[in-house]
mmCIF file of C-alpha atoms and ligand atoms in Angstrom:
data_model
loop_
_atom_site.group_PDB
_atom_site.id
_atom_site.type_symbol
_atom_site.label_atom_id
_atom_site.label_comp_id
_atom_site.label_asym_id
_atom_site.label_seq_id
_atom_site.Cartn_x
_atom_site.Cartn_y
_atom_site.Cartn_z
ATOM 1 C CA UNK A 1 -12.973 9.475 -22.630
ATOM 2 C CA UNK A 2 -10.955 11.036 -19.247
ATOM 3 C CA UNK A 3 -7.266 10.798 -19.692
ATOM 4 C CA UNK A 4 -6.614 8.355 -16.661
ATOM 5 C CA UNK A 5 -3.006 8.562 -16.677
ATOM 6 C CA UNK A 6 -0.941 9.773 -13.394
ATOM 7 C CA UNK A 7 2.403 9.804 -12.604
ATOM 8 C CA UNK A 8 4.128 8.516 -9.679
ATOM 9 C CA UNK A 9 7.350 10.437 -9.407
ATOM 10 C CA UNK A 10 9.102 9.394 -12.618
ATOM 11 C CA UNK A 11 6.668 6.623 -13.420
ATOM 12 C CA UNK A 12 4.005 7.114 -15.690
ATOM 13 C CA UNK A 13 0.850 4.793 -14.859
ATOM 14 C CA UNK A 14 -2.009 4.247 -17.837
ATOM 15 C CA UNK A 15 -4.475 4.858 -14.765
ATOM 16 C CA UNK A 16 -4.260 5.193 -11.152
ATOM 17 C CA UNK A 17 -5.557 1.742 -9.904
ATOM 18 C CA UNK A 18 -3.352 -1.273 -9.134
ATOM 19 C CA UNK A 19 -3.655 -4.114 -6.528
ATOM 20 C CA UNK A 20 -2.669 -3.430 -3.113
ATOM 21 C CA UNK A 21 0.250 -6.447 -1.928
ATOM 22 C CA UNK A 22 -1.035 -9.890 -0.988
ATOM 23 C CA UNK A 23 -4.669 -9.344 -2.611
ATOM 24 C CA UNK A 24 -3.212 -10.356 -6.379
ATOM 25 C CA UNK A 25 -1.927 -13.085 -7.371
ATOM 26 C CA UNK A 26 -1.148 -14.217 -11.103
ATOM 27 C CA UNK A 27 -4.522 -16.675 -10.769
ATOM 28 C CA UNK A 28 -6.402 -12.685 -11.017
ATOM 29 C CA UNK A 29 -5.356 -12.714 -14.695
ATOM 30 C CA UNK A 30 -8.432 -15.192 -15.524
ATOM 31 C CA UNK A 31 -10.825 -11.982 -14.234
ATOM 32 C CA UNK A 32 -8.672 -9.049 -15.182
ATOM 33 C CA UNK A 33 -6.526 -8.248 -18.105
ATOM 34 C CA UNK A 34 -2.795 -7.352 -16.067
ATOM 35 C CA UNK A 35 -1.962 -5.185 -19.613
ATOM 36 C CA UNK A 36 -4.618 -2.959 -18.438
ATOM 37 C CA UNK A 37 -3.913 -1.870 -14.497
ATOM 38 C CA UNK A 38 -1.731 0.975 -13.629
ATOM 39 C CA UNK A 39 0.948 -1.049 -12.156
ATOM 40 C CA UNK A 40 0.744 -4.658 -10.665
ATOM 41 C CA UNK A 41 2.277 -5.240 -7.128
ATOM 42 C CA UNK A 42 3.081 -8.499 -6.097
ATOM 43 C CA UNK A 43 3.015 -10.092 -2.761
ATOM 44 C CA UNK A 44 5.839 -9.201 -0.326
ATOM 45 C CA UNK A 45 8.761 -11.298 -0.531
ATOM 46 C CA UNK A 46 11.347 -11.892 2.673
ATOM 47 C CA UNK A 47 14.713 -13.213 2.423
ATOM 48 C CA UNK A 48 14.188 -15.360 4.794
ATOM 49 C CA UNK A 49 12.192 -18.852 4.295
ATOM 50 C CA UNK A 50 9.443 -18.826 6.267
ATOM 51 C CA UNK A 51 6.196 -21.020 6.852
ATOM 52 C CA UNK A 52 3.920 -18.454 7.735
ATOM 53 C CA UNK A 53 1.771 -17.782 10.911
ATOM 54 C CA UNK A 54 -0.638 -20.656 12.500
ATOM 55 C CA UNK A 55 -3.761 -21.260 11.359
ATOM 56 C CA UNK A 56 -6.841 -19.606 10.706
ATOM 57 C CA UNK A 57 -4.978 -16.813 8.728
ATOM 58 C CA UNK A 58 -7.982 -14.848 8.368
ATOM 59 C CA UNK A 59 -11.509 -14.447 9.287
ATOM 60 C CA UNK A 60 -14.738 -12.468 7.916
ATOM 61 C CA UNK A 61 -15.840 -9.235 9.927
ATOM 62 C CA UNK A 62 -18.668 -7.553 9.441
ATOM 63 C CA UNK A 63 -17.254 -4.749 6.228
ATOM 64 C CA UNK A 64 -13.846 -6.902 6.570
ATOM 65 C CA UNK A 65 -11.699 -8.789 7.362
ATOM 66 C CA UNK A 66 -8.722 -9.780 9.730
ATOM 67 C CA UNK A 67 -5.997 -11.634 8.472
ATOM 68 C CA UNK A 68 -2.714 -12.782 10.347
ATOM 69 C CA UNK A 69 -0.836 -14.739 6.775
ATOM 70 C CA UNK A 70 2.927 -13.790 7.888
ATOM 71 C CA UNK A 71 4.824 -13.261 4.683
ATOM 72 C CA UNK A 72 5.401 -16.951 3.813
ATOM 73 C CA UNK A 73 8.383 -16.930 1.898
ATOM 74 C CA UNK A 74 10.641 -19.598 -0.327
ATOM 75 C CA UNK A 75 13.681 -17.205 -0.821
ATOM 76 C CA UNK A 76 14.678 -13.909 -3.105
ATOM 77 C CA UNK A 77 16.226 -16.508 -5.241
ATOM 78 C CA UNK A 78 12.608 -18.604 -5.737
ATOM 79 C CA UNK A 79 10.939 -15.453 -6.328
ATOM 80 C CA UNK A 80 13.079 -14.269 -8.720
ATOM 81 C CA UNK A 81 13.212 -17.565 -11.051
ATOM 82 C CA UNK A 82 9.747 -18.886 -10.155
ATOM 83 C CA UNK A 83 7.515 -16.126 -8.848
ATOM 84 C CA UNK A 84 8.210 -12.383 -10.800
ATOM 85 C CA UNK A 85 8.812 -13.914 -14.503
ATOM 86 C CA UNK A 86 4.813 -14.051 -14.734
ATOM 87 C CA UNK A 87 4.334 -10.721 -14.339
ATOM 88 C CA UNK A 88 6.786 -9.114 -16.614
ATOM 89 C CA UNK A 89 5.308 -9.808 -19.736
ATOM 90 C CA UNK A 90 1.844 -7.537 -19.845
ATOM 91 C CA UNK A 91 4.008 -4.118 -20.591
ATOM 92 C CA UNK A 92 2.577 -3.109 -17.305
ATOM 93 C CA UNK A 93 5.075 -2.145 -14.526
ATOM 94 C CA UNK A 94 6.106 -4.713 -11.782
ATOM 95 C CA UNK A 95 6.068 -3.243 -7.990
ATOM 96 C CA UNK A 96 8.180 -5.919 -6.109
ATOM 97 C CA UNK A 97 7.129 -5.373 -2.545
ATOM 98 C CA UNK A 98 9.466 -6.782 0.549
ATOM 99 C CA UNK A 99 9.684 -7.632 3.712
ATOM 100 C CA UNK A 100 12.205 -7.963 5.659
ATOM 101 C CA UNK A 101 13.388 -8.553 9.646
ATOM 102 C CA UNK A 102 15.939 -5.931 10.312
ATOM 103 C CA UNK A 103 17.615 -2.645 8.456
ATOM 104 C CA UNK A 104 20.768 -4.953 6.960
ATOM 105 C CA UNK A 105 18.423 -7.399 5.683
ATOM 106 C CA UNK A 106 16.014 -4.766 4.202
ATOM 107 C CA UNK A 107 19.039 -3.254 2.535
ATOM 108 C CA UNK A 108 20.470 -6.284 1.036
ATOM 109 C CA UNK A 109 16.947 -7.499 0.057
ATOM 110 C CA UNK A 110 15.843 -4.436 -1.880
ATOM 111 C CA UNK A 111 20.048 -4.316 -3.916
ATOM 112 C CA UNK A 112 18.968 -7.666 -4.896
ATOM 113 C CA UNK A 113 15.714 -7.087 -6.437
ATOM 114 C CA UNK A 114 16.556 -4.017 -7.821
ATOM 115 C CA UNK A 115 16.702 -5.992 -11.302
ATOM 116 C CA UNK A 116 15.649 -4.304 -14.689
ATOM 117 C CA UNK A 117 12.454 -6.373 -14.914
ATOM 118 C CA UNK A 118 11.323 -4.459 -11.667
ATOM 119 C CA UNK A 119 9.676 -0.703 -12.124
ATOM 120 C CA UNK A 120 9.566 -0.246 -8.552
ATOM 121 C CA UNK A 121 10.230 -1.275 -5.174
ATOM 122 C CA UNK A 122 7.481 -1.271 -1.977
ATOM 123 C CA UNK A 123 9.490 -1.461 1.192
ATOM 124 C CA UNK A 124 6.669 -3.001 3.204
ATOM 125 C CA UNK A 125 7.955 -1.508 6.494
ATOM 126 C CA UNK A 126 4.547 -2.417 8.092
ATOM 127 C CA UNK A 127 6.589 -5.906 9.424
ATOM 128 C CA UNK A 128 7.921 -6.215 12.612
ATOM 129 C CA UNK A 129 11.593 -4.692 13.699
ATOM 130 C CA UNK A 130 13.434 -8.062 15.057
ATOM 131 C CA UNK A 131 15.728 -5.198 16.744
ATOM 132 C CA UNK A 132 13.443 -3.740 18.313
ATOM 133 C CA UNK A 133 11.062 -6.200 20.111
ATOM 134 C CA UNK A 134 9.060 -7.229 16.486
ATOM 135 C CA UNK A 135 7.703 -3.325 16.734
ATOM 136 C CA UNK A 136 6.877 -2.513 13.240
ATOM 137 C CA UNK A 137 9.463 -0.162 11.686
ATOM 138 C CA UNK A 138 7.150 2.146 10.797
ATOM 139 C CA UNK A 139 5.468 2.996 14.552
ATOM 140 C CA UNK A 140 8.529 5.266 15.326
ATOM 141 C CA UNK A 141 9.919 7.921 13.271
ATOM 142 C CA UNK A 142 13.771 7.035 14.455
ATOM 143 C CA UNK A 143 13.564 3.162 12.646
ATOM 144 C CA UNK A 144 11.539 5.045 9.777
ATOM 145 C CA UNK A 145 14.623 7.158 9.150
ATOM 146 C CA UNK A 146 16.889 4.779 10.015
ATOM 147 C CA UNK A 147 15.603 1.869 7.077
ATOM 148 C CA UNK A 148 14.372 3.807 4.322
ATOM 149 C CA UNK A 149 18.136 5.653 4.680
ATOM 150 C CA UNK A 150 19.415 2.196 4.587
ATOM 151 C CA UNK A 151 17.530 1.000 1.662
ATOM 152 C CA UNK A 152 18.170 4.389 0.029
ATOM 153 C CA UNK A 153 21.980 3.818 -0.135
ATOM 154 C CA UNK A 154 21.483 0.193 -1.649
ATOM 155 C CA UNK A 155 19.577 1.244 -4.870
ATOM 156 C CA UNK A 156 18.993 3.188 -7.475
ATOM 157 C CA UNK A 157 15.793 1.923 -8.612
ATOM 158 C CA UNK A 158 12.624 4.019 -7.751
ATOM 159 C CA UNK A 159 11.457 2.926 -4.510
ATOM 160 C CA UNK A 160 8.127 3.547 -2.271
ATOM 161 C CA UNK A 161 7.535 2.865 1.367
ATOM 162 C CA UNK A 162 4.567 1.257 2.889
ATOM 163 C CA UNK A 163 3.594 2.739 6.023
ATOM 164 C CA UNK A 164 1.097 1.340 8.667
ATOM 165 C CA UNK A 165 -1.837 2.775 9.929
ATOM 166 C CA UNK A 166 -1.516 1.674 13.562
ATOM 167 C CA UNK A 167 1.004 4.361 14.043
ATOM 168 C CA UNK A 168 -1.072 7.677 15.053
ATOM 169 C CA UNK A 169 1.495 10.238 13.925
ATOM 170 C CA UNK A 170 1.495 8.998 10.282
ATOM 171 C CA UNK A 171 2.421 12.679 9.093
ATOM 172 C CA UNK A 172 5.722 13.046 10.835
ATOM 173 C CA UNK A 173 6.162 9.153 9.883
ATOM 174 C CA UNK A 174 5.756 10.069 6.196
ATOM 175 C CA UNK A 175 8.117 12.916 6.866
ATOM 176 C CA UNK A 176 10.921 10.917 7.678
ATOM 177 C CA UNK A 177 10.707 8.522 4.963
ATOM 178 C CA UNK A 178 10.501 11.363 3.070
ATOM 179 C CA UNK A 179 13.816 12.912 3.928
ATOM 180 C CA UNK A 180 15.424 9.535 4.416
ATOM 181 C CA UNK A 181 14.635 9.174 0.283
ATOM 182 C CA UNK A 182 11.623 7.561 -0.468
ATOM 183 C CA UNK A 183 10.310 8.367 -3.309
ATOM 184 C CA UNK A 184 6.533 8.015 -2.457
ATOM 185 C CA UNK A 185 4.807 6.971 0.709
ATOM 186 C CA UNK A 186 1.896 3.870 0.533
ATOM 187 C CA UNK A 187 -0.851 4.715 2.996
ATOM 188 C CA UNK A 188 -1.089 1.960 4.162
ATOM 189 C CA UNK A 189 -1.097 -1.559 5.348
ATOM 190 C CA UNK A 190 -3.621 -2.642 8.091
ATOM 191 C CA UNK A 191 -5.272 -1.419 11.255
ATOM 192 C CA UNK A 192 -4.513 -3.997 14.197
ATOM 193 C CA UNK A 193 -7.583 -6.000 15.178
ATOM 194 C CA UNK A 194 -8.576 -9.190 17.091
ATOM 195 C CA UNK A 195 -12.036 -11.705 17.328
ATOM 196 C CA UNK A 196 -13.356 -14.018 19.733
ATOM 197 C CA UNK A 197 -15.605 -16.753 18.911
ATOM 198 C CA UNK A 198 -18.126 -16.917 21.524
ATOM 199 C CA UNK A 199 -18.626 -20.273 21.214
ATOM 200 C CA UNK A 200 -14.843 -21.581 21.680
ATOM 201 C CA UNK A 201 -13.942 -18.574 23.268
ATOM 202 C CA UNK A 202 -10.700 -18.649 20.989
ATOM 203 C CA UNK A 203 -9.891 -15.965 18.731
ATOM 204 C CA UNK A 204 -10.494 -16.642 15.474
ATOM 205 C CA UNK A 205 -7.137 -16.591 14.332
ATOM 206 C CA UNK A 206 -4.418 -18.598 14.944
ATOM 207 C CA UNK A 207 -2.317 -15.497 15.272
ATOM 208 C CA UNK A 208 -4.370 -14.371 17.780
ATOM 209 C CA UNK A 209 -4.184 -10.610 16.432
ATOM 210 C CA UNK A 210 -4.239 -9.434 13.117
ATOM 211 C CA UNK A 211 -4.891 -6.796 10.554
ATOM 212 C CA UNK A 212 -8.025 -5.130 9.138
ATOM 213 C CA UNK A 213 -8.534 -4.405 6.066
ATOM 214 C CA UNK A 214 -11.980 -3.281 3.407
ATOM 215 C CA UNK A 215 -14.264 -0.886 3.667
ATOM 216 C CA UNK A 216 -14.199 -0.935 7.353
ATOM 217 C CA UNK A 217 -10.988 0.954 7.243
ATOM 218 C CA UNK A 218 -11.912 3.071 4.809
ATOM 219 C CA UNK A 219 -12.523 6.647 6.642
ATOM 220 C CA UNK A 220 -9.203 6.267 8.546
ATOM 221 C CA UNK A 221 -7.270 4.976 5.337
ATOM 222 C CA UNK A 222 -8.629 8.487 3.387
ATOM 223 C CA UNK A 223 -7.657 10.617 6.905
ATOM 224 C CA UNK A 224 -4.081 9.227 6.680
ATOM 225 C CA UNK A 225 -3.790 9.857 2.922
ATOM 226 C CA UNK A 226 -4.636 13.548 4.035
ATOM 227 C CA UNK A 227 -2.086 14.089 6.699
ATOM 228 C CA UNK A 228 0.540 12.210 4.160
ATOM 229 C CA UNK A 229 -0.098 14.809 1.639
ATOM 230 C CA UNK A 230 -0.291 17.732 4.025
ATOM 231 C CA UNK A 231 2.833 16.552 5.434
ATOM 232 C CA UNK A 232 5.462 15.124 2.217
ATOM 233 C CA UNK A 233 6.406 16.914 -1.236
ATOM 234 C CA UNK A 234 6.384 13.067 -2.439
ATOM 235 C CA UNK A 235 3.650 11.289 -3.860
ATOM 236 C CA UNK A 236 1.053 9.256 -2.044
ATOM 237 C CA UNK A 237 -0.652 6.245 -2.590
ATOM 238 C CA UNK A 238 -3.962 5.429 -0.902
ATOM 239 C CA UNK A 239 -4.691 2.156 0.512
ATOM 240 C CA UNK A 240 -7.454 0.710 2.678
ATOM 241 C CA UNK A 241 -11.076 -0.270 1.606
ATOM 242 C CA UNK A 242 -11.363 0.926 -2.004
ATOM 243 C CA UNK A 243 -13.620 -0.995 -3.518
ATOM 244 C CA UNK A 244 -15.454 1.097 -6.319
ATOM 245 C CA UNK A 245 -14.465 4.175 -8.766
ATOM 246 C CA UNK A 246 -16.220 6.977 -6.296
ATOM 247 C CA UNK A 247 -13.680 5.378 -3.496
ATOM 248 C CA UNK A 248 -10.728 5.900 -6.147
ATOM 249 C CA UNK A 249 -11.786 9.776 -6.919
ATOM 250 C CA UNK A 250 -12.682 10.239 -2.985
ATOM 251 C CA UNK A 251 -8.761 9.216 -2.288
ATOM 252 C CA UNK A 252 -7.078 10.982 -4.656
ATOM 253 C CA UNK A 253 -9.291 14.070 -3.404
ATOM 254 C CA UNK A 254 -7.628 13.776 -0.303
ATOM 255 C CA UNK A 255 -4.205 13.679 -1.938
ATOM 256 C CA UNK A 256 -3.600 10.179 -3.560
ATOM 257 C CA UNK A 257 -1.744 10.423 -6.901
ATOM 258 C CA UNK A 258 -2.999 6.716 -7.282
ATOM 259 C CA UNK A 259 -4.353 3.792 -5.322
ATOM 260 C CA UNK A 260 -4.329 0.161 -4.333
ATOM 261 C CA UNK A 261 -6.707 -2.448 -4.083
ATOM 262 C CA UNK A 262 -6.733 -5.348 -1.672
ATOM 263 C CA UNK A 263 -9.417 -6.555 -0.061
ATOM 264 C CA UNK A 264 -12.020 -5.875 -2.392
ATOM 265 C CA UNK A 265 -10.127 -8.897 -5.093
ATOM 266 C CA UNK A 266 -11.382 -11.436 -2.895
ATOM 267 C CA UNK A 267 -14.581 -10.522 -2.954
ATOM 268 C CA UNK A 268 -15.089 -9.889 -6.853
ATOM 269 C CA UNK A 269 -11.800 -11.027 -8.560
ATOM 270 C CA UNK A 270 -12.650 -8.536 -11.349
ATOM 271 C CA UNK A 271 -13.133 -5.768 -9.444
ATOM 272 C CA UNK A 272 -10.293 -3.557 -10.022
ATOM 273 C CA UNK A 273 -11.036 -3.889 -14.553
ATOM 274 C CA UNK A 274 -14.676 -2.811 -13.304
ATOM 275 C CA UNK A 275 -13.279 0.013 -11.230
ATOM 276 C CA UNK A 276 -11.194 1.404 -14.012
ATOM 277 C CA UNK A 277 -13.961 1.223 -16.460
ATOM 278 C CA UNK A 278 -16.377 3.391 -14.230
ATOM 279 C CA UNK A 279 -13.584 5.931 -14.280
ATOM 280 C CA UNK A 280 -14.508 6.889 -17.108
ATOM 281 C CA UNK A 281 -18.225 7.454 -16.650
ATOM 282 C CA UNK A 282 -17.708 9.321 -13.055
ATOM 283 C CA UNK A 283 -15.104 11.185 -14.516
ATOM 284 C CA UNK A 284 -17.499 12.656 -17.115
ATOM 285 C CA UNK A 285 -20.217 13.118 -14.408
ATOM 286 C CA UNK A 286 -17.716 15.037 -12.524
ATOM 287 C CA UNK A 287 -16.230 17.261 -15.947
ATOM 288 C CA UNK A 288 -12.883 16.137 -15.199
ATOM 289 C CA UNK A 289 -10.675 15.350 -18.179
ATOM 290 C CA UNK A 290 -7.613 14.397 -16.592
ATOM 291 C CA UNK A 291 -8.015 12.120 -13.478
ATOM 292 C CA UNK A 292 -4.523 13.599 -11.801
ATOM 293 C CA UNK A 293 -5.914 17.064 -11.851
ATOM 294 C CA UNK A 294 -8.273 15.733 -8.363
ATOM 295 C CA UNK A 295 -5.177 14.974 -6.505
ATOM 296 C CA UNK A 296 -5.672 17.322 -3.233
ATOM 297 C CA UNK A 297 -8.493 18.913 -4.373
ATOM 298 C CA UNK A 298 -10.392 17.959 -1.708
ATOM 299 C CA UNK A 299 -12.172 21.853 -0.528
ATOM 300 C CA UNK A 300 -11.357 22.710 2.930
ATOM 301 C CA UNK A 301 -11.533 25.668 5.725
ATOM 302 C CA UNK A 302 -7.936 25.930 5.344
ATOM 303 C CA UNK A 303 -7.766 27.113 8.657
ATOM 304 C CA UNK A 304 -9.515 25.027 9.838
ATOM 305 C CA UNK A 305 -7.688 22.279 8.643
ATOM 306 C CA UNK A 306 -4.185 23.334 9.295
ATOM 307 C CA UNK A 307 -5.452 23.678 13.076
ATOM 308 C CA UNK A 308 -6.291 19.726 13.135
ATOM 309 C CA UNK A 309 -3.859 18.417 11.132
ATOM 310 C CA UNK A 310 -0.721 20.417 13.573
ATOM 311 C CA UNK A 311 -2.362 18.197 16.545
ATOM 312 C CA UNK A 312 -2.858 15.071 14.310
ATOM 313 C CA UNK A 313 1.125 15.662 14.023
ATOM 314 C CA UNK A 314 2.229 16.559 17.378
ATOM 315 C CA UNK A 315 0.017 13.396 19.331
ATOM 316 C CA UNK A 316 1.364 10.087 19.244
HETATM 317 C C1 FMN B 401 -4.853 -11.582 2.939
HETATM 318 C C2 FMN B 401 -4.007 -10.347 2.931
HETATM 319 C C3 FMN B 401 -2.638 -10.455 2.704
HETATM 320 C C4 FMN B 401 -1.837 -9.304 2.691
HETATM 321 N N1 FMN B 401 -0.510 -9.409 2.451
HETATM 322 C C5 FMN B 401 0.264 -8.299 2.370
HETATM 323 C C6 FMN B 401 1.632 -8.370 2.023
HETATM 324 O O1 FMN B 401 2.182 -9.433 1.729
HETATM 325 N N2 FMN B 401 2.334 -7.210 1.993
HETATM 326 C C7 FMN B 401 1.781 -5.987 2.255
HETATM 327 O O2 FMN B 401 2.469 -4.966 2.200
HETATM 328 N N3 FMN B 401 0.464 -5.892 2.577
HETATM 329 C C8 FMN B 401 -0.299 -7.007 2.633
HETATM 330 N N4 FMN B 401 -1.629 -6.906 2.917
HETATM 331 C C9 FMN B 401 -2.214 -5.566 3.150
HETATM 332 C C10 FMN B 401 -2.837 -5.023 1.860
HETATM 333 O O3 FMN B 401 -1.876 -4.866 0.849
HETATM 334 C C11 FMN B 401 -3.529 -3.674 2.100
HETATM 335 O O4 FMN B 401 -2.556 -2.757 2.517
HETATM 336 C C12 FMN B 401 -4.618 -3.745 3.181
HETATM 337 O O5 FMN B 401 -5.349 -4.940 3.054
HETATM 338 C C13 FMN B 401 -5.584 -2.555 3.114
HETATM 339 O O6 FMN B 401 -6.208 -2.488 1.856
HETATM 340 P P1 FMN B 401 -7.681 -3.102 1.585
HETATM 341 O O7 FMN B 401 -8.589 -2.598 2.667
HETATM 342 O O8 FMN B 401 -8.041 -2.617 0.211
HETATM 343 O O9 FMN B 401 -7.528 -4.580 1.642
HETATM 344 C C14 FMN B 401 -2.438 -8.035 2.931
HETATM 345 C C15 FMN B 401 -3.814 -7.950 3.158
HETATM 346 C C16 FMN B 401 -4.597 -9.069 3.156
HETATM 347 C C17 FMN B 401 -6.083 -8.927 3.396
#
């Protein structure tokens, strides 16, 4: 059997695969044992109450799907009493991601959570800036800086930062949450997208825009992971359209230390216990003994690939 364990800065995970935020729920426990994932990340929390965005919230595309939830939100205090006890007792550790409107309210959000239940924190900084015109904090490397510095000075607990893939400088992005103190980057969230429906001519959500996620996004999802990993000392976490083990090696190839799974849950609830079980096969196809040994191993022209990845960090 492969050793599957990698670490995460401090944090040791039993295996590299855990569900991406807003794909899991505690209902996923009826299709896959939680004592057995690397970590489990729950869906983002805001302080604020909120309702959520109009409906439809999502729609099927063809490899996909958009979706346009909102983070629908009963309170830190709700979450805390009602919503994270159910995870805390598989011995598996709890990511608490959240959301939040501005840089105070990040700050205060992520001191409060920062409980000793909670492994780690996911700054979902993929949500819109209400300073700044709802512009997701993470499209401009100033607001980057300027919240994970913020939420840096409120805790002490581990925390990672979720970055979006609609920004096209995601390097220099990761870079400043990097020297800001992050203490891995999440690549990422999802791509921005829209559909009509011929018929109504509406779009088909309620929203009107919303995000893409599955295999769809996969090739840009593993491009970003790259540039991360060129670009930060800190670990990186792929995101976007893994759906079986070969997607798991093929990220951490390009530099993921570990991965999340989203889209793929809704699809096959059990995916991600089937995903970690063909680990072990590929990783004896591939004579690999210890999964963490693939992270950046992808072979390149190094020239080649330093020439692309300076322009990938000077445009946007
Ligand atoms: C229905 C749905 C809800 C989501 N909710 C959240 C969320 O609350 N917080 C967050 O950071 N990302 C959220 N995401 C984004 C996912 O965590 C993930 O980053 C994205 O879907 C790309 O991964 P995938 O292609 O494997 O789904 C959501 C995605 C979907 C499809």
């Amino acid at each position: 059997m492969a050793n599957l364990e990698v670490r995460v800065g401090d944090l040791c995970l039993r295996n590299p695969v855990m569900p991406a935020s807003g794909c899991f729920a505690i209902e996923h426990s009826e299709a896959v044992d939680f004592g057995k994932l690397g970590a489990l990340v729950v869906k983002s929390v805001s302080p604020k109450c909120r309702a959520g965005n109009p409906t439809p919230r999502v729609a099927e595309t063809p490899s996909g799907m958009l979706n346009s939830i909102g983070i629908p939100s009963k309170g830190l205090d709700y979450y805390r009493s009602k919503v994270l006890p159910a995870y805390t007792e598989f011995g598996t550790p709890v990511v608490v991601s959240i959301s939040a409107d501005t840089v105070d309210e990040f700050a205060q959000a992520v001191s409060t959570m920062s409980l000793p239940e909670v492994a780690v924190i996911e700054a979902n900084i993929s949500c819109p800036n209400l300073e700044a015109d709802g512009m997701a904090f993470a499209m401009d490397v100033d607001t980057t800086y300027k919240v994970v510095s913020a939420i840096r000075r409120s805790t002490h607990h581990p925390f990672w930062v979720k970055l979006t893939p609609n920004a096209s400088h995601v390097g220099v992005i990761a870079k400043a949450a990097e020297e800001a103190g992050a203490d891995a980057i999440v690549m990422g969230n999802t791509v921005l997208g829209m559909s009509i429906d011929v018929h109504t001519r509406k779009p088909t959500l309620g929203n009107v825009m919303g995000g893409l996620s599955g295999p769809a996004i996969k090739p840009i999802a593993v491009r970003m992971v790259h540039q991360c990993y060129r670009s930060v000392r800190i670990p990186v976490i792929g995101c976007g359209g893994i759906s079986t083990s070969e997607d798991v090696v093929e990220f951490m190839l390009a530099g993921a230390s570990a991965v999340q799974v989203g889209t793929a849950s809704f699809i096959d609830p059990g995916i991600m216990q089937k995903i970690i079980d063909g680990l072990h096969d590929l990783c004896r196809q591939l004579d690999v003994e210890d999964i963490h040994t693939l992270t950046g191993q992808v072979k390149l022209d190094r020239q080649l690939s330093d020439r692309w990845l300076r322009f990938a960090q000077q445009s946007g």
